[in-house]
mmCIF file of C-alpha atoms in Angstrom:
data_model
loop_
_atom_site.group_PDB
_atom_site.id
_atom_site.type_symbol
_atom_site.label_atom_id
_atom_site.label_comp_id
_atom_site.label_asym_id
_atom_site.label_seq_id
_atom_site.Cartn_x
_atom_site.Cartn_y
_atom_site.Cartn_z
ATOM 1 C CA MET A 1 0.000 0.000 0.000
ATOM 2 C CA GLU A 2 3.040 2.295 -0.111
ATOM 3 C CA ARG A 3 1.976 3.901 -3.388
ATOM 4 C CA TRP A 4 -1.285 5.024 -1.751
ATOM 5 C CA HIS A 5 0.300 6.600 1.347
ATOM 6 C CA ARG A 6 -1.580 9.872 2.094
ATOM 7 C CA LYS A 7 -3.507 9.557 -1.187
ATOM 8 C CA ILE A 8 -7.215 10.366 -1.410
ATOM 9 C CA ALA A 9 -9.788 7.557 -1.347
ATOM 10 C CA VAL A 10 -13.534 8.124 -1.738
ATOM 11 C CA VAL A 11 -15.854 5.410 -0.395
ATOM 12 C CA THR A 12 -19.575 5.567 -1.148
ATOM 13 C CA GLY A 13 -22.179 4.040 1.156
ATOM 14 C CA SER A 14 -19.914 4.554 4.165
ATOM 15 C CA SER A 15 -22.404 4.651 7.014
ATOM 16 C CA ALA A 16 -22.446 0.883 7.648
ATOM 17 C CA GLY A 17 -21.362 -2.562 6.519
ATOM 18 C CA ILE A 18 -18.755 -2.958 3.778
ATOM 19 C CA GLY A 19 -18.425 0.814 3.312
ATOM 20 C CA ALA A 20 -17.675 1.449 6.981
ATOM 21 C CA ALA A 21 -15.228 -1.481 7.132
ATOM 22 C CA THR A 22 -13.464 -0.205 4.004
ATOM 23 C CA CYS A 23 -13.133 3.297 5.446
ATOM 24 C CA LYS A 24 -11.525 1.772 8.528
ATOM 25 C CA ALA A 25 -9.139 -0.397 6.496
ATOM 26 C CA LEU A 26 -7.967 2.434 4.233
ATOM 27 C CA ALA A 27 -7.687 5.078 6.959
ATOM 28 C CA GLU A 28 -5.576 2.689 9.013
ATOM 29 C CA LYS A 29 -3.361 2.159 5.941
ATOM 30 C CA ASP A 30 -2.748 5.929 6.189
ATOM 31 C CA MET A 31 -4.874 6.976 3.238
ATOM 32 C CA ILE A 32 -7.015 10.111 3.436
ATOM 33 C CA VAL A 33 -10.550 8.710 3.271
ATOM 34 C CA ILE A 34 -13.711 10.600 2.409
ATOM 35 C CA GLY A 35 -16.881 8.711 3.266
ATOM 36 C CA LEU A 36 -19.999 9.549 1.271
ATOM 37 C CA ALA A 37 -23.436 8.485 2.486
ATOM 38 C CA ARG A 38 -26.981 9.738 2.840
ATOM 39 C CA ARG A 39 -26.773 9.283 6.624
ATOM 40 C CA LEU A 40 -24.093 11.740 7.728
ATOM 41 C CA GLU A 41 -24.896 11.357 11.414
ATOM 42 C CA LYS A 42 -24.538 7.585 11.213
ATOM 43 C CA MET A 43 -21.108 7.888 9.594
ATOM 44 C CA GLU A 44 -19.974 10.126 12.418
ATOM 45 C CA GLU A 45 -21.567 8.020 15.156
ATOM 46 C CA GLN A 46 -20.776 4.524 13.868
ATOM 47 C CA THR A 47 -18.069 4.555 11.197
ATOM 48 C CA ARG A 48 -15.632 6.993 12.791
ATOM 49 C CA PRO A 49 -15.459 5.123 16.143
ATOM 50 C CA LEU A 50 -14.552 1.932 14.239
ATOM 51 C CA ILE A 51 -11.286 3.515 13.131
ATOM 52 C CA GLU A 52 -8.319 3.216 15.459
ATOM 53 C CA GLU A 53 -8.070 6.511 17.342
ATOM 54 C CA LYS A 54 -4.708 7.641 15.958
ATOM 55 C CA TYR A 55 -6.013 7.292 12.378
ATOM 56 C CA ARG A 56 -9.379 9.048 12.840
ATOM 57 C CA LYS A 57 -7.894 12.295 11.550
ATOM 58 C CA ASN A 58 -7.620 10.520 8.172
ATOM 59 C CA PHE A 59 -11.403 10.122 7.918
ATOM 60 C CA HIS A 60 -13.699 12.839 6.567
ATOM 61 C CA THR A 61 -17.407 12.727 5.767
ATOM 62 C CA TYR A 62 -19.807 14.347 3.341
ATOM 63 C CA LYS A 63 -23.538 13.829 2.988
ATOM 64 C CA CYS A 64 -24.274 12.514 -0.483
ATOM 65 C CA ASP A 65 -27.011 10.499 -2.147
ATOM 66 C CA VAL A 66 -25.240 8.875 -5.102
ATOM 67 C CA GLY A 67 -28.621 8.352 -6.764
ATOM 68 C CA ASP A 68 -28.869 12.119 -7.265
ATOM 69 C CA GLU A 69 -26.531 13.375 -9.995
ATOM 70 C CA ALA A 70 -26.529 16.975 -8.759
ATOM 71 C CA ASN A 71 -25.636 15.788 -5.261
ATOM 72 C CA VAL A 72 -22.760 13.689 -6.660
ATOM 73 C CA LYS A 73 -21.369 16.657 -8.599
ATOM 74 C CA GLU A 74 -21.579 18.826 -5.488
ATOM 75 C CA ALA A 75 -19.767 16.224 -3.350
ATOM 76 C CA PHE A 76 -16.939 15.668 -5.816
ATOM 77 C CA ALA A 77 -16.491 19.421 -6.342
ATOM 78 C CA TRP A 78 -16.137 19.762 -2.552
ATOM 79 C CA ILE A 79 -13.548 16.966 -2.475
ATOM 80 C CA GLU A 80 -11.626 18.569 -5.336
ATOM 81 C CA LYS A 81 -11.583 21.937 -3.607
ATOM 82 C CA LYS A 82 -10.710 20.650 -0.114
ATOM 83 C CA PHE A 83 -8.342 17.777 -0.935
ATOM 84 C CA GLY A 84 -7.097 18.565 -4.445
ATOM 85 C CA GLY A 85 -8.448 15.489 -6.200
ATOM 86 C CA ILE A 86 -9.218 11.774 -6.018
ATOM 87 C CA ASP A 87 -6.840 8.828 -6.369
ATOM 88 C CA VAL A 88 -9.032 5.849 -5.426
ATOM 89 C CA LEU A 89 -12.796 5.397 -5.735
ATOM 90 C CA ILE A 90 -14.705 2.591 -4.020
ATOM 91 C CA ASN A 91 -18.208 2.367 -5.514
ATOM 92 C CA ASN A 92 -19.911 0.595 -2.627
ATOM 93 C CA ALA A 93 -23.313 2.281 -2.186
ATOM 94 C CA GLY A 94 -26.208 -0.019 -3.004
ATOM 95 C CA ILE A 95 -29.786 -0.781 -2.025
ATOM 96 C CA SER A 96 -31.836 -3.964 -2.238
ATOM 97 C CA PRO A 97 -35.467 -3.255 -1.370
ATOM 98 C CA VAL A 98 -37.916 -6.153 -1.152
ATOM 99 C CA ALA A 99 -40.079 -5.277 -4.137
ATOM 100 C CA SER A 100 -41.095 -7.631 -6.920
ATOM 101 C CA LEU A 101 -40.644 -6.659 -10.565
ATOM 102 C CA LEU A 102 -44.305 -7.634 -10.946
ATOM 103 C CA ALA A 103 -45.645 -5.626 -8.018
ATOM 104 C CA ALA A 104 -48.213 -2.926 -8.662
ATOM 105 C CA ASP A 105 -47.006 0.662 -8.391
ATOM 106 C CA ASN A 106 -43.347 -0.368 -8.120
ATOM 107 C CA THR A 107 -41.974 2.415 -10.332
ATOM 108 C CA LYS A 108 -40.336 4.514 -7.622
ATOM 109 C CA VAL A 109 -38.641 1.539 -5.980
ATOM 110 C CA MET A 110 -37.276 0.272 -9.310
ATOM 111 C CA LYS A 111 -35.976 3.729 -10.232
ATOM 112 C CA ASP A 112 -34.338 4.109 -6.819
ATOM 113 C CA VAL A 113 -32.426 0.847 -7.302
ATOM 114 C CA VAL A 114 -31.268 1.791 -10.797
ATOM 115 C CA ASN A 115 -30.288 5.319 -9.755
ATOM 116 C CA THR A 116 -28.310 4.139 -6.722
ATOM 117 C CA ASN A 117 -26.814 0.848 -7.936
ATOM 118 C CA VAL A 118 -26.196 1.733 -11.584
ATOM 119 C CA MET A 119 -26.341 5.455 -12.317
ATOM 120 C CA GLY A 120 -24.658 6.304 -9.014
ATOM 121 C CA VAL A 121 -21.676 4.215 -10.133
ATOM 122 C CA VAL A 122 -21.668 5.954 -13.524
ATOM 123 C CA TRP A 123 -21.782 9.438 -12.007
ATOM 124 C CA CYS A 124 -19.194 8.827 -9.267
ATOM 125 C CA THR A 125 -16.830 7.074 -11.671
ATOM 126 C CA ARG A 126 -17.113 9.873 -14.195
ATOM 127 C CA GLU A 127 -16.296 12.551 -11.621
ATOM 128 C CA ALA A 128 -13.432 10.549 -10.103
ATOM 129 C CA PHE A 129 -11.912 9.772 -13.500
ATOM 130 C CA GLN A 130 -12.025 13.417 -14.583
ATOM 131 C CA SER A 131 -10.089 14.279 -11.421
ATOM 132 C CA MET A 132 -7.527 11.536 -12.104
ATOM 133 C CA LYS A 133 -7.153 12.520 -15.755
ATOM 134 C CA LYS A 134 -6.693 16.212 -14.996
ATOM 135 C CA ARG A 135 -3.839 15.412 -12.602
ATOM 136 C CA SER A 136 -2.360 12.532 -14.686
ATOM 137 C CA VAL A 137 -2.972 10.113 -11.799
ATOM 138 C CA ASP A 138 -2.948 6.360 -12.381
ATOM 139 C CA GLY A 139 -5.739 5.754 -9.913
ATOM 140 C CA HIS A 140 -7.930 2.783 -9.094
ATOM 141 C CA ILE A 141 -11.711 2.365 -9.299
ATOM 142 C CA ILE A 142 -13.210 -0.562 -7.370
ATOM 143 C CA ASN A 143 -16.834 -1.573 -7.857
ATOM 144 C CA VAL A 144 -18.365 -3.534 -4.989
ATOM 145 C CA ASN A 145 -20.430 -5.990 -6.986
ATOM 146 C CA SER A 146 -22.048 -9.288 -5.929
ATOM 147 C CA VAL A 147 -22.179 -12.934 -6.937
ATOM 148 C CA ALA A 148 -25.732 -11.957 -7.937
ATOM 149 C CA GLY A 149 -24.108 -9.846 -10.640
ATOM 150 C CA HIS A 150 -22.918 -13.026 -12.373
ATOM 151 C CA LYS A 151 -25.701 -15.533 -11.706
ATOM 152 C CA VAL A 152 -29.038 -14.999 -10.009
ATOM 153 C CA PRO A 153 -29.002 -17.280 -6.947
ATOM 154 C CA VAL A 154 -32.101 -19.194 -5.925
ATOM 155 C CA VAL A 155 -32.464 -18.675 -2.180
ATOM 156 C CA PRO A 156 -35.670 -20.005 -0.571
ATOM 157 C CA GLY A 157 -37.632 -17.211 1.036
ATOM 158 C CA TYR A 158 -35.523 -14.448 -0.493
ATOM 159 C CA GLY A 159 -35.977 -12.627 -3.796
ATOM 160 C CA PHE A 160 -33.217 -10.629 -5.510
ATOM 161 C CA HIS A 161 -35.779 -8.593 -7.496
ATOM 162 C CA MET A 162 -34.134 -5.542 -9.141
ATOM 163 C CA TYR A 163 -30.897 -5.962 -7.171
ATOM 164 C CA ALA A 164 -29.554 -8.794 -9.357
ATOM 165 C CA PRO A 165 -30.204 -6.977 -12.670
ATOM 166 C CA SER A 166 -28.491 -3.870 -11.268
ATOM 167 C CA LYS A 167 -25.445 -5.929 -10.287
ATOM 168 C CA HIS A 168 -25.341 -7.612 -13.695
ATOM 169 C CA ALA A 169 -25.159 -4.081 -15.080
ATOM 170 C CA MET A 170 -22.169 -3.431 -12.805
ATOM 171 C CA THR A 171 -20.397 -6.520 -14.161
ATOM 172 C CA ALA A 172 -20.848 -5.283 -17.738
ATOM 173 C CA MET A 173 -19.952 -1.730 -16.717
ATOM 174 C CA THR A 174 -16.644 -2.835 -15.213
ATOM 175 C CA GLU A 175 -15.611 -4.407 -18.529
ATOM 176 C CA VAL A 176 -16.786 -1.380 -20.515
ATOM 177 C CA LEU A 177 -14.789 0.876 -18.178
ATOM 178 C CA ARG A 178 -11.694 -1.294 -18.621
ATOM 179 C CA GLN A 179 -11.960 -0.888 -22.388
ATOM 180 C CA GLU A 180 -12.676 2.845 -22.220
ATOM 181 C CA LEU A 181 -9.753 3.462 -19.850
ATOM 182 C CA ILE A 182 -7.455 1.815 -22.403
ATOM 183 C CA THR A 183 -8.785 4.000 -25.218
ATOM 184 C CA GLN A 184 -8.242 7.049 -22.981
ATOM 185 C CA GLY A 185 -4.564 6.129 -22.842
ATOM 186 C CA THR A 186 -4.493 5.966 -19.039
ATOM 187 C CA LYS A 187 -3.251 3.327 -16.605
ATOM 188 C CA VAL A 188 -6.183 3.806 -14.252
ATOM 189 C CA LYS A 189 -7.302 0.380 -13.008
ATOM 190 C CA VAL A 190 -10.855 -0.863 -12.588
ATOM 191 C CA THR A 191 -11.795 -3.879 -10.485
ATOM 192 C CA SER A 192 -15.043 -5.637 -9.631
ATOM 193 C CA VAL A 193 -15.185 -7.286 -6.193
ATOM 194 C CA SER A 194 -18.092 -9.721 -5.973
ATOM 195 C CA PRO A 195 -18.901 -11.044 -2.485
ATOM 196 C CA GLY A 196 -21.311 -13.823 -1.694
ATOM 197 C CA ALA A 197 -23.470 -13.506 1.407
ATOM 198 C CA VAL A 198 -22.266 -10.770 3.780
ATOM 199 C CA ARG A 199 -23.687 -9.940 7.202
ATOM 200 C CA THR A 200 -24.720 -6.355 6.451
ATOM 201 C CA GLU A 201 -27.825 -4.174 6.637
ATOM 202 C CA ILE A 202 -28.627 -4.858 2.984
ATOM 203 C CA ALA A 203 -29.267 -8.520 3.874
ATOM 204 C CA GLY A 204 -31.573 -7.524 6.713
ATOM 205 C CA THR A 205 -30.916 -6.849 10.361
ATOM 206 C CA GLU A 206 -31.257 -10.505 11.360
ATOM 207 C CA TYR A 207 -28.989 -12.826 9.350
ATOM 208 C CA PRO A 208 -29.438 -16.497 10.371
ATOM 209 C CA ALA A 209 -26.323 -17.635 12.213
ATOM 210 C CA HIS A 210 -26.399 -21.108 10.616
ATOM 211 C CA ILE A 211 -26.055 -19.711 7.073
ATOM 212 C CA PRO A 212 -22.427 -19.239 5.926
ATOM 213 C CA ALA A 213 -21.653 -15.560 5.436
ATOM 214 C CA LEU A 214 -18.726 -13.185 5.214
ATOM 215 C CA ASP A 215 -18.125 -10.285 7.560
ATOM 216 C CA SER A 216 -17.751 -6.769 6.145
ATOM 217 C CA LYS A 217 -14.084 -6.829 7.141
ATOM 218 C CA ASP A 218 -13.492 -9.792 4.818
ATOM 219 C CA VAL A 219 -14.636 -7.726 1.841
ATOM 220 C CA ALA A 220 -12.619 -4.695 2.989
ATOM 221 C CA ASP A 221 -9.545 -6.934 3.170
ATOM 222 C CA ALA A 222 -10.226 -8.071 -0.407
ATOM 223 C CA ILE A 223 -10.409 -4.436 -1.520
ATOM 224 C CA VAL A 224 -7.057 -3.716 0.135
ATOM 225 C CA PHE A 225 -5.608 -6.794 -1.604
ATOM 226 C CA CYS A 226 -6.698 -5.429 -5.002
ATOM 227 C CA LEU A 227 -5.281 -1.979 -4.239
ATOM 228 C CA GLN A 228 -1.852 -3.252 -3.272
ATOM 229 C CA THR A 229 -1.122 -4.996 -6.565
ATOM 230 C CA PRO A 230 1.828 -3.511 -8.495
ATOM 231 C CA PRO A 231 1.089 -0.818 -11.129
ATOM 232 C CA HIS A 232 1.244 -3.286 -14.046
ATOM 233 C CA VAL A 233 -1.196 -5.776 -12.443
ATOM 234 C CA GLN A 234 -4.967 -5.347 -12.618
ATOM 235 C CA ILE A 235 -7.389 -7.698 -10.886
ATOM 236 C CA HIS A 236 -10.408 -7.447 -13.133
ATOM 237 C CA GLU A 237 -12.798 -9.613 -11.118
ATOM 238 C CA LEU A 238 -12.401 -10.964 -7.591
ATOM 239 C CA MET A 239 -15.145 -13.254 -6.292
ATOM 240 C CA ILE A 240 -15.103 -13.873 -2.551
ATOM 241 C CA ARG A 241 -17.489 -16.322 -0.893
ATOM 242 C CA PRO A 242 -17.883 -17.857 2.560
ATOM 243 C CA VAL A 243 -16.853 -21.486 2.876
ATOM 244 C CA GLY A 244 -19.942 -23.654 2.600
ATOM 245 C CA GLU A 245 -22.106 -21.218 0.645
ATOM 246 C CA LYS A 246 -24.494 -23.349 -1.403
ATOM 247 C CA PHE A 247 -26.089 -21.038 -3.940
#
């Protein structure tokens, strides 16, 4: 992680789960971390205390709904002005509401998923890349994907609804970004990290203890692993699953 010492990392969806664990991991690797989330108070009350005390000065917060393009532009302009630019982007924000594709009056819920899980990634990546390009930085963009972005699991009693299609879009987007970054003549990396089951809010507050699942820290460790590869090595897709996961 030497190359990222005191560099700027932006982590979306930082108020809980994988986002909070990633903020902790990067801040404690001595990166300057900016957490973006809709719940500013929760980031301050829950994410910041997770970080070892001597590294808390490395963690900064900004209220941002990545599903709102204007809000994304405002957040990244603030980061540019205050910190000078962005070196690493972790696209982690995502929602998975329980709402069938066939349900009546589901338009708002479906749009919310697409705006957060798909368009939010597009908008944040665009703003981060423009910052990297302007400063000739060979940065790294990491998309927190899902095994549901590669194959729709069949889990009794649980429906993936619009979440799985949105994660399939992220899988395709990561490859499109890889190709576009090459045509741009940059050495910016893009990586998709696809966890299996993780004990986070998105899976519900009560995750059955008998079902194999990862902890948020496991995914944060995988993100750090991808970041610390040498400049000529790009992990395109990393799938991480708990031992014993059946679907």
